[in-house]
Coordinates of C-alpha atoms in Angstrom, one line a residue:
Chain A
M1 CA 0.0 0.0 0.0
A2 CA 1.4 3.4 -0.9
S3 CA 0.3 4.9 2.4
E4 CA 2.3 2.3 4.3
Q5 CA 5.4 3.3 2.4
T6 CA 5.1 7.1 2.5
V7 CA 3.2 8.3 5.5
H8 CA 5.3 8.7 8.6
M9 CA 6.1 11.2 11.3
N10 CA 9.0 13.6 10.6
G11 CA 12.1 11.7 11.9
G12 CA 15.3 12.8 13.7
Q13 CA 15.7 15.5 16.5
G14 CA 15.5 18.7 14.4
D15 CA 13.2 21.7 14.9
T16 CA 10.5 20.2 12.6
S17 CA 10.9 16.7 14.0
Y18 CA 8.0 14.8 15.5
A19 CA 10.2 14.3 18.6
R20 CA 10.3 18.1 19.2
N21 CA 6.7 18.8 18.3
S22 CA 4.5 16.2 20.0
S23 CA 3.7 17.6 23.4
L24 CA -0.1 17.4 22.6
Q25 CA 0.3 13.7 21.9
N26 CA 2.2 13.2 25.1
A27 CA -0.6 14.9 27.1
E28 CA -3.0 12.4 25.6
Q29 CA -0.7 9.5 26.6
N30 CA -0.8 10.8 30.2
R31 CA -4.6 10.9 30.2
M32 CA -4.4 7.2 29.3
R33 CA -2.4 6.4 32.4
P34 CA -5.3 5.4 34.7
L35 CA -6.9 3.3 31.9
I36 CA -3.6 1.4 31.5
E37 CA -3.2 0.9 35.2
E38 CA -6.7 -0.4 35.5
A39 CA -6.2 -2.8 32.6
I40 CA -3.0 -4.2 34.2
A41 CA -4.8 -4.5 37.6
D42 CA -7.7 -6.4 35.9
L43 CA -5.3 -8.6 34.0
L44 CA -3.3 -9.6 37.0
S45 CA -6.2 -10.1 39.4
A46 CA -8.4 -11.9 36.8
S47 CA -5.8 -14.7 36.2
A48 CA -6.3 -17.8 38.4
S49 CA -2.5 -17.9 38.6
M50 CA 0.0 -15.1 37.9
P51 CA 1.3 -15.4 34.4
R52 CA 5.0 -16.2 34.0
S53 CA 5.5 -13.2 31.7
M54 CA 3.5 -10.5 30.0
V55 CA 3.7 -9.0 26.5
V56 CA 2.7 -5.3 26.1
A57 CA 2.7 -3.4 22.9
D58 CA 2.3 0.2 21.7
L59 CA 0.7 0.2 18.2
G60 CA 1.7 3.3 16.2
C61 CA 4.5 4.3 18.6
S62 CA 6.1 6.8 16.2
S63 CA 9.6 8.1 17.4
G64 CA 11.1 10.5 19.9
P65 CA 10.4 10.6 23.7
N66 CA 6.7 9.6 23.2
A67 CA 7.6 6.3 21.7
L68 CA 8.1 4.7 25.1
A69 CA 5.5 6.6 27.1
L70 CA 2.6 4.0 27.0
V71 CA 4.8 1.0 27.5
S72 CA 6.6 2.7 30.4
I73 CA 3.3 3.3 32.1
A74 CA 2.4 -0.4 31.6
V75 CA 5.8 -1.6 32.9
D76 CA 5.5 0.7 36.0
A77 CA 1.9 -0.6 36.6
I78 CA 3.0 -4.3 36.4
R79 CA 6.0 -3.6 38.8
G80 CA 3.6 -1.8 41.3
Q81 CA 1.0 -4.5 41.1
C82 CA 3.7 -7.3 41.8
F83 CA 5.2 -5.2 44.7
R84 CA 1.7 -4.7 46.3
S85 CA 0.8 -8.4 46.0
R86 CA 4.3 -9.4 47.3
Q87 CA 5.0 -11.3 44.1
P88 CA 8.5 -11.5 42.5
P89 CA 8.7 -9.1 39.5
L90 CA 7.1 -10.5 36.3
E91 CA 9.1 -10.7 33.2
V92 CA 7.8 -8.2 30.7
C93 CA 8.3 -8.2 26.9
V94 CA 7.7 -4.7 25.5
F95 CA 7.1 -4.2 21.8
L96 CA 6.8 -1.0 19.8
N97 CA 5.0 -1.0 16.5
D98 CA 4.9 1.4 13.6
L99 CA 5.1 1.4 9.8
P100 CA 8.5 0.4 8.4
D101 CA 9.3 4.0 7.2
N102 CA 9.1 5.3 10.8
D103 CA 12.4 6.6 12.2
F104 CA 13.3 3.5 14.3
N105 CA 17.0 4.4 14.7
M106 CA 16.5 6.5 17.8
V107 CA 13.8 4.1 19.0
M108 CA 16.3 1.2 19.0
K109 CA 18.7 3.1 21.2
S110 CA 15.9 4.2 23.6
L111 CA 14.7 0.6 23.8
V112 CA 18.1 -0.7 24.8
A113 CA 18.5 2.1 27.4
F114 CA 15.0 1.4 28.7
Q115 CA 15.9 -2.3 29.1
Q116 CA 19.1 -1.5 31.0
G117 CA 17.1 0.6 33.4
H118 CA 14.4 -2.1 34.0
R119 CA 15.4 -5.5 35.2
S120 CA 13.2 -8.4 33.8
V121 CA 12.2 -6.4 30.8
V122 CA 13.1 -7.3 27.2
T123 CA 12.3 -5.1 24.2
G124 CA 11.6 -5.3 20.5
V125 CA 10.2 -3.6 17.5
I126 CA 7.4 -5.0 15.3
P127 CA 7.4 -3.1 11.9
G128 CA 4.2 -3.1 9.9
S129 CA 0.6 -1.8 9.6
F130 CA -1.7 -2.5 12.5
Y131 CA -4.3 -3.3 9.8
G132 CA -2.3 -6.5 9.3
R133 CA -1.3 -9.3 11.7
L134 CA 1.6 -8.2 14.0
F135 CA 1.6 -11.0 16.7
T136 CA 1.0 -14.7 16.8
T137 CA -2.4 -15.9 18.1
G138 CA -3.0 -15.4 21.8
S139 CA 0.4 -14.0 22.5
L140 CA -0.3 -10.4 23.6
H141 CA -1.5 -9.3 27.1
L142 CA -2.0 -5.6 26.6
A143 CA -2.1 -3.5 23.4
C144 CA -2.2 0.3 23.6
S145 CA -2.5 2.9 20.9
A146 CA -2.7 6.7 21.3
N147 CA -3.6 9.1 18.5
S148 CA -2.9 6.6 15.8
L149 CA -6.1 5.0 14.7
H150 CA -7.2 8.1 12.7
W151 CA -4.5 7.0 10.2
L152 CA -6.6 4.9 7.9
S153 CA -5.3 2.0 5.7
E154 CA -6.1 4.0 2.6
A155 CA -8.2 6.9 1.3
P156 CA -11.8 5.7 0.6
E157 CA -11.9 3.9 -2.7
E158 CA -15.2 5.7 -3.8
L159 CA -13.4 9.1 -3.4
R160 CA -10.2 8.0 -5.1
R161 CA -12.2 6.6 -8.1
N162 CA -13.9 9.9 -8.6
K163 CA -10.8 11.9 -7.8
I164 CA -12.5 13.7 -4.9
P165 CA -10.0 15.1 -2.3
A166 CA -10.6 15.0 1.4
Y167 CA -10.5 18.8 1.4
D168 CA -11.1 20.9 -1.8
I169 CA -9.6 24.4 -1.7
D170 CA -12.7 25.8 -3.5
E171 CA -15.1 26.5 -0.7
H172 CA -18.2 26.1 -2.8
V173 CA -17.2 22.7 -4.2
R174 CA -16.1 21.6 -0.7
R175 CA -19.4 22.5 0.9
G176 CA -21.3 20.8 -1.8
R177 CA -19.4 17.5 -1.3
R178 CA -19.1 17.7 2.5
R179 CA -21.7 15.0 3.2
V180 CA -20.2 12.6 0.6
V181 CA -16.7 13.1 1.8
I182 CA -17.5 12.7 5.5
G183 CA -19.7 9.7 4.8
A184 CA -16.9 8.0 2.8
Y185 CA -14.3 8.6 5.5
A186 CA -16.7 7.5 8.2
R187 CA -17.3 4.2 6.3
Q188 CA -13.5 3.7 5.8
F189 CA -12.9 4.3 9.5
R190 CA -15.6 1.8 10.4
K191 CA -14.1 -0.8 8.1
D192 CA -10.5 -0.2 9.3
F193 CA -11.5 -0.1 12.9
K194 CA -13.5 -3.3 12.6
L195 CA -10.4 -5.0 11.0
F196 CA -8.1 -3.6 13.7
L197 CA -10.4 -5.1 16.4
E198 CA -10.7 -8.5 14.6
L199 CA -6.9 -8.7 14.3
R200 CA -6.2 -7.7 17.9
A201 CA -8.9 -10.2 19.1
K202 CA -6.9 -13.0 17.5
E203 CA -3.6 -11.7 18.9
L204 CA -4.6 -11.0 22.5
V205 CA -4.6 -13.8 25.2
A206 CA -7.9 -14.7 26.6
G207 CA -8.9 -11.8 28.9
G208 CA -6.2 -9.6 27.3
R209 CA -6.8 -5.8 27.3
L210 CA -6.8 -3.1 24.6
V211 CA -6.5 0.6 25.5
V212 CA -6.9 3.0 22.6
S213 CA -7.5 6.7 22.3
L214 CA -8.1 8.8 19.2
A215 CA -9.5 12.2 18.3
G216 CA -13.1 12.4 17.0
R217 CA -16.1 14.7 16.8
R218 CA -19.8 14.3 17.7
S219 CA -21.5 15.7 14.6
E220 CA -21.0 16.1 10.9
E221 CA -20.4 19.8 11.4
P222 CA -16.7 20.6 11.3
A223 CA -15.7 21.4 14.9
A224 CA -14.4 25.0 15.3
E225 CA -10.9 24.2 16.7
F226 CA -10.1 21.6 14.0
T227 CA -11.4 23.8 11.2
H228 CA -9.3 26.7 12.5
A229 CA -6.1 24.6 12.3
W230 CA -7.1 23.1 9.0
E231 CA -8.0 26.5 7.4
S232 CA -4.5 27.8 8.4
V233 CA -2.8 24.9 6.7
V234 CA -4.9 25.4 3.5
L235 CA -4.0 29.2 3.5
I236 CA -0.3 28.4 3.9
L237 CA -0.3 25.8 1.2
S238 CA -2.3 28.1 -1.2
E239 CA 0.2 30.9 -0.6
M240 CA 3.1 28.5 -1.2
A241 CA 1.4 27.3 -4.4
S242 CA 0.8 30.8 -5.7
K243 CA 4.5 31.6 -5.2
G244 CA 5.5 28.5 -7.0
V245 CA 7.2 26.9 -4.0
I246 CA 4.9 23.8 -4.4
N247 CA 2.9 22.5 -7.3
K248 CA -0.7 23.7 -7.2
S249 CA -2.0 20.3 -8.3
K250 CA -0.5 18.7 -5.2
V251 CA -2.3 21.0 -2.7
Chain B
M1 CA 29.7 -0.9 27.0
A2 CA 31.6 1.1 24.4
S3 CA 31.8 -1.8 22.0
E4 CA 28.0 -2.1 21.9
Q5 CA 27.8 1.5 20.8
T6 CA 30.5 1.6 18.2
V7 CA 31.1 -1.8 16.5
H8 CA 28.7 -2.6 13.7
M9 CA 28.8 -3.6 10.0
N10 CA 29.0 -0.9 7.4
G11 CA 25.4 0.1 6.7
G12 CA 23.5 1.1 3.5
Q13 CA 23.8 -0.3 0.0
G14 CA 27.0 1.4 -1.2
D15 CA 30.3 -0.2 -2.6
T16 CA 31.8 -0.5 0.9
S17 CA 28.6 -1.7 2.6
Y18 CA 28.3 -5.0 4.4
A19 CA 25.2 -5.7 2.2
R20 CA 27.5 -5.7 -0.9
N21 CA 30.5 -7.4 0.6
S22 CA 29.2 -10.4 2.5
S23 CA 29.1 -13.3 0.1
L24 CA 31.5 -15.3 2.3
Q25 CA 29.1 -14.9 5.3
N26 CA 26.2 -16.1 3.0
A27 CA 28.1 -19.2 2.0
E28 CA 28.5 -20.0 5.7
Q29 CA 24.7 -19.5 6.2
N30 CA 24.0 -22.0 3.4
R31 CA 26.3 -24.5 5.0
M32 CA 24.1 -24.2 8.1
R33 CA 20.9 -25.2 6.1
P34 CA 21.0 -29.0 6.9
L35 CA 21.6 -28.2 10.6
I36 CA 18.7 -25.9 10.8
E37 CA 16.4 -28.3 8.9
E38 CA 17.4 -31.1 11.3
A39 CA 16.8 -28.9 14.3
I40 CA 13.3 -28.0 13.0
A41 CA 12.5 -31.7 12.3
D42 CA 13.7 -32.7 15.8
L43 CA 11.7 -29.9 17.4
L44 CA 8.5 -30.8 15.7
S45 CA 8.8 -34.6 16.0
A46 CA 9.9 -34.4 19.6
S47 CA 6.8 -32.5 20.8
A48 CA 4.0 -34.8 22.1
S49 CA 1.6 -32.3 20.4
M50 CA 2.4 -29.9 17.6
P51 CA 3.1 -26.4 19.1
R52 CA 0.6 -23.7 18.2
S53 CA 3.3 -21.3 17.0
M54 CA 7.1 -21.2 16.9
V55 CA 9.5 -18.4 17.6
V56 CA 12.8 -18.4 15.6
A57 CA 15.6 -15.8 15.9
D58 CA 18.8 -14.9 14.2
L59 CA 21.3 -13.5 16.7
G60 CA 23.7 -11.0 15.2
C61 CA 21.7 -10.7 11.9
S62 CA 23.6 -7.6 10.6
S63 CA 21.9 -5.9 7.6
G64 CA 21.6 -6.5 3.8
P65 CA 20.4 -9.7 2.0
N66 CA 22.1 -12.0 4.6
A67 CA 19.9 -10.6 7.5
L68 CA 17.0 -12.9 6.6
A69 CA 18.9 -15.9 5.3
L70 CA 18.9 -18.1 8.4
V71 CA 15.3 -17.3 9.4
S72 CA 14.2 -18.0 5.8
I73 CA 15.7 -21.4 6.0
A74 CA 13.9 -22.0 9.3
V75 CA 10.5 -20.8 8.0
D76 CA 10.9 -23.0 4.8
A77 CA 11.8 -26.0 7.0
I78 CA 8.8 -25.5 9.2
R79 CA 6.5 -25.1 6.2
G80 CA 7.9 -28.3 4.6
Q81 CA 7.6 -30.3 7.8
C82 CA 3.9 -29.2 8.3
F83 CA 3.2 -30.1 4.6
R84 CA 4.8 -33.5 4.9
S85 CA 3.0 -34.4 8.1
R86 CA -0.3 -33.0 6.6
Q87 CA -0.6 -30.4 9.4
P88 CA -2.0 -26.9 8.8
P89 CA 0.8 -24.3 8.6
L90 CA 2.2 -23.3 12.0
E91 CA 2.3 -19.6 12.9
V92 CA 5.9 -18.5 13.0
C93 CA 7.3 -15.5 14.8
V94 CA 10.6 -14.4 13.3
F95 CA 13.0 -12.1 15.2
L96 CA 16.2 -10.6 14.1
N97 CA 18.7 -9.4 16.6
D98 CA 21.8 -7.2 16.5
L99 CA 23.3 -4.3 18.4
P100 CA 21.3 -1.0 18.4
D101 CA 23.8 0.7 16.0
N102 CA 23.2 -1.9 13.3
D103 CA 21.6 -0.4 10.2
F104 CA 18.0 -1.6 10.8
N105 CA 16.3 0.7 8.3
M106 CA 16.6 -1.7 5.4
V107 CA 16.1 -4.7 7.7
M108 CA 12.6 -3.3 8.7
K109 CA 11.5 -3.0 5.1
S110 CA 12.8 -6.5 4.2
L111 CA 11.0 -7.9 7.2
V112 CA 7.7 -6.4 6.1
A113 CA 8.2 -7.7 2.6
F114 CA 9.1 -11.1 3.9
Q115 CA 6.0 -11.2 6.0
Q116 CA 3.8 -10.3 3.0
G117 CA 5.3 -13.2 1.1
H118 CA 4.8 -15.7 3.9
R119 CA 1.3 -16.3 5.3
S120 CA 1.2 -17.1 9.0
V121 CA 4.6 -15.3 9.7
V122 CA 5.0 -12.3 11.9
T123 CA 8.3 -10.5 12.2
G124 CA 10.2 -8.2 14.6
V125 CA 13.6 -6.9 15.6
I126 CA 15.2 -7.3 19.1
P127 CA 17.9 -4.7 19.5
G128 CA 20.7 -5.4 22.0
S129 CA 23.8 -7.5 22.8
F130 CA 23.4 -11.3 22.8
Y131 CA 25.5 -11.1 25.9
G132 CA 22.4 -9.9 27.7
R133 CA 18.8 -11.2 27.9
L134 CA 16.9 -10.8 24.7
F135 CA 13.8 -13.0 25.2
T136 CA 11.5 -13.9 28.1
T137 CA 12.1 -17.2 29.8
G138 CA 11.1 -20.3 27.7
S139 CA 9.8 -18.3 24.8
L140 CA 12.2 -19.2 22.0
H141 CA 12.1 -22.4 19.9
L142 CA 15.1 -22.0 17.7
A143 CA 18.0 -19.5 17.9
C144 CA 20.6 -19.4 15.1
S145 CA 23.8 -17.4 14.8
A146 CA 26.3 -17.3 11.9
N147 CA 29.7 -15.7 12.1
S148 CA 28.8 -13.5 15.0
L149 CA 30.1 -15.1 18.2
H150 CA 33.7 -14.1 17.5
W151 CA 32.5 -10.6 18.4
L152 CA 33.3 -10.5 22.1
S153 CA 31.6 -8.4 24.7
E154 CA 34.8 -6.5 25.3
A155 CA 38.6 -6.7 24.9
P156 CA 40.1 -8.8 27.7
E157 CA 40.4 -6.7 30.8
E158 CA 44.0 -7.9 31.6
L159 CA 45.2 -6.6 28.2
R160 CA 43.3 -3.3 28.4
R161 CA 44.7 -2.7 31.9
N162 CA 48.3 -3.2 30.5
K163 CA 47.5 -1.3 27.2
I164 CA 48.4 -4.4 25.2
P165 CA 46.8 -4.4 21.7
A166 CA 45.5 -7.5 20.0
Y167 CA 48.0 -7.0 17.3
D168 CA 51.1 -4.9 17.8
I169 CA 52.7 -3.6 14.6
D170 CA 56.2 -4.2 15.9
E171 CA 56.8 -7.8 14.9
H172 CA 59.3 -8.5 17.8
V173 CA 57.0 -7.2 20.5
R174 CA 54.1 -9.1 18.9
R175 CA 55.9 -12.4 18.8
G176 CA 57.0 -11.9 22.4
R177 CA 53.4 -11.3 23.6
R178 CA 51.7 -13.8 21.4
R179 CA 51.0 -16.4 24.0
V180 CA 49.8 -13.8 26.5
V181 CA 47.4 -12.2 23.9
I182 CA 46.0 -15.5 22.6
G183 CA 45.5 -16.7 26.1
A184 CA 43.7 -13.6 27.2
Y185 CA 41.4 -13.7 24.1
A186 CA 40.7 -17.4 24.5
R187 CA 39.7 -16.8 28.2
Q188 CA 37.5 -13.9 27.2
F189 CA 35.8 -16.0 24.5
R190 CA 35.3 -18.9 27.0
K191 CA 33.7 -16.4 29.4
D192 CA 31.5 -14.8 26.8
F193 CA 30.4 -18.0 25.2
K194 CA 29.5 -19.5 28.6
L195 CA 27.4 -16.4 29.3
F196 CA 25.8 -16.7 25.8
L197 CA 24.9 -20.4 26.5
E198 CA 23.5 -19.6 29.9
L199 CA 21.3 -16.8 28.6
R200 CA 20.0 -18.9 25.7
A201 CA 19.3 -21.8 28.0
K202 CA 16.9 -19.6 29.9
E203 CA 15.3 -18.2 26.8
L204 CA 14.7 -21.4 24.9
V205 CA 11.6 -23.6 25.4
A206 CA 12.3 -27.1 26.9
G207 CA 13.8 -29.0 24.0
G208 CA 14.5 -25.8 22.0
R209 CA 17.5 -25.8 19.6
L210 CA 20.5 -23.6 19.1
V211 CA 22.5 -23.6 15.8
V212 CA 25.6 -21.5 15.7
S213 CA 28.7 -21.3 13.5
L214 CA 31.9 -19.3 14.0
A215 CA 35.4 -19.3 12.6
G216 CA 38.2 -20.8 14.7
R217 CA 41.5 -22.4 14.5
R218 CA 43.0 -25.6 15.9
S219 CA 46.4 -24.4 17.3
E220 CA 48.0 -21.4 18.8
E221 CA 50.0 -20.9 15.6
P222 CA 48.4 -18.2 13.5
A223 CA 46.8 -19.9 10.5
A224 CA 48.4 -18.9 7.2
E225 CA 45.2 -17.6 5.5
F226 CA 44.1 -15.5 8.4
T227 CA 47.6 -14.1 8.9
H228 CA 47.8 -13.2 5.3
A229 CA 44.6 -11.1 5.4
W230 CA 45.7 -9.6 8.7
E231 CA 49.2 -8.6 7.5
S232 CA 47.6 -6.8 4.5
V233 CA 45.3 -4.8 6.8
V234 CA 48.3 -3.9 9.0
L235 CA 50.4 -2.8 5.9
I236 CA 47.6 -0.6 4.7
L237 CA 47.0 0.9 8.1
S238 CA 50.7 1.6 8.6
E239 CA 50.9 3.2 5.1
M240 CA 47.8 5.4 5.9
A241 CA 49.4 6.4 9.3
S242 CA 52.8 7.3 7.7
K243 CA 50.9 9.6 5.2
G244 CA 49.0 11.2 8.1
V245 CA 45.6 9.9 6.8
I246 CA 45.0 8.3 10.2
N247 CA 46.5 8.9 13.6
K248 CA 49.4 6.5 14.3
S249 CA 48.3 6.0 17.9
K250 CA 45.0 4.5 16.7
V251 CA 46.6 1.9 14.4

């Protein structure tokens, strides 16, 4: 799929890198903390006997300091739970997943440093789309995903066939097509999300947990704050196109 | 450890890359084919019941076309064995391991392509030294390693303390120290290899298999073919140092 090969966060550590521009995403990860802690508590208390080891994964981890945030929360929660129930520390296997074009170079070094700071933890990377199988059947205890599931597997086929973009610069055309575009993207999301759930259902152990968060809106009307950001991007792109910096047909 | 951060094969696809200069290593991998096939046959016939899935790993995979060679042999062997015993295909989880500075960018793309060409296979990368824990207890069915175990965890401490290099340019000094140097490296290898075996013993499932190959020699006398290559390297380095291309103290 073209999107699997080309869409990824801006790598490295520079001014425009994802690593330096993702505090919003980190705030969302922190909001997920109690959900992850609850999932771990459920998982460990529900088992008749303590599992020998646990496998936790972040799906759509990206790169930079956020990449390890969710799995760190999970590892801390497992440690805390073992300590409170006076059990020896569980072995934890931590996996990070993203598309193969993600900048994994820094991720690899962070993973090894993380492992050195956490006894009984081993770490790895699973490259690939989360709209495909990533783990063997019944091998995953906890899967987390923050701000990633709005990335669809592809643009809706009905729009691609008719060459309808997600956002037409011409306001009149855009308004006229709004319902069609929103409907097509909503159906694509439903299809992709159903596939995501089916795949994870196979990969999770019996009683395994899935904690995901993603942005959304309640109505078909564009929400003010999103539209504001979106309009700014369109204005900048139109300005760049008018000055010949980028090709107008690509806007 | 410094060596974990700095020693790695030459990345990329260029003229001097490992990917373009590793046919010798590939020949060795092919020689391991019957051993891997035998290990898979043993593993699958020894189990009272067929396992639900298998985990295979290449430790010290490096990058380029060789990175997937050993695990490909293992996956083919598992497929063949299932076909012959009229069993449905087993799920296989394939892991590649090397130090975090290895060039994993191409490896990630090859892994995803490999997975797309092999149903029931999932793939991942485990970064880190194989002189540390890489997998949780009893989670690995087959570990392979070709031409990697001669990379020690560090230079022998007794030589570092006395600032004795592995190969002194001065022939007289070198000959005088030969026994000391060879003895120190042999002891370091023994220590590292013992650690490697202890770690893998924990990680392998009961009855799991380990297939490794590495270069060695029978006597303390330097073997002619190795010495020949070694002398050439020393001559080139000395020439570069005398011309000021590299610092003499680093030769």
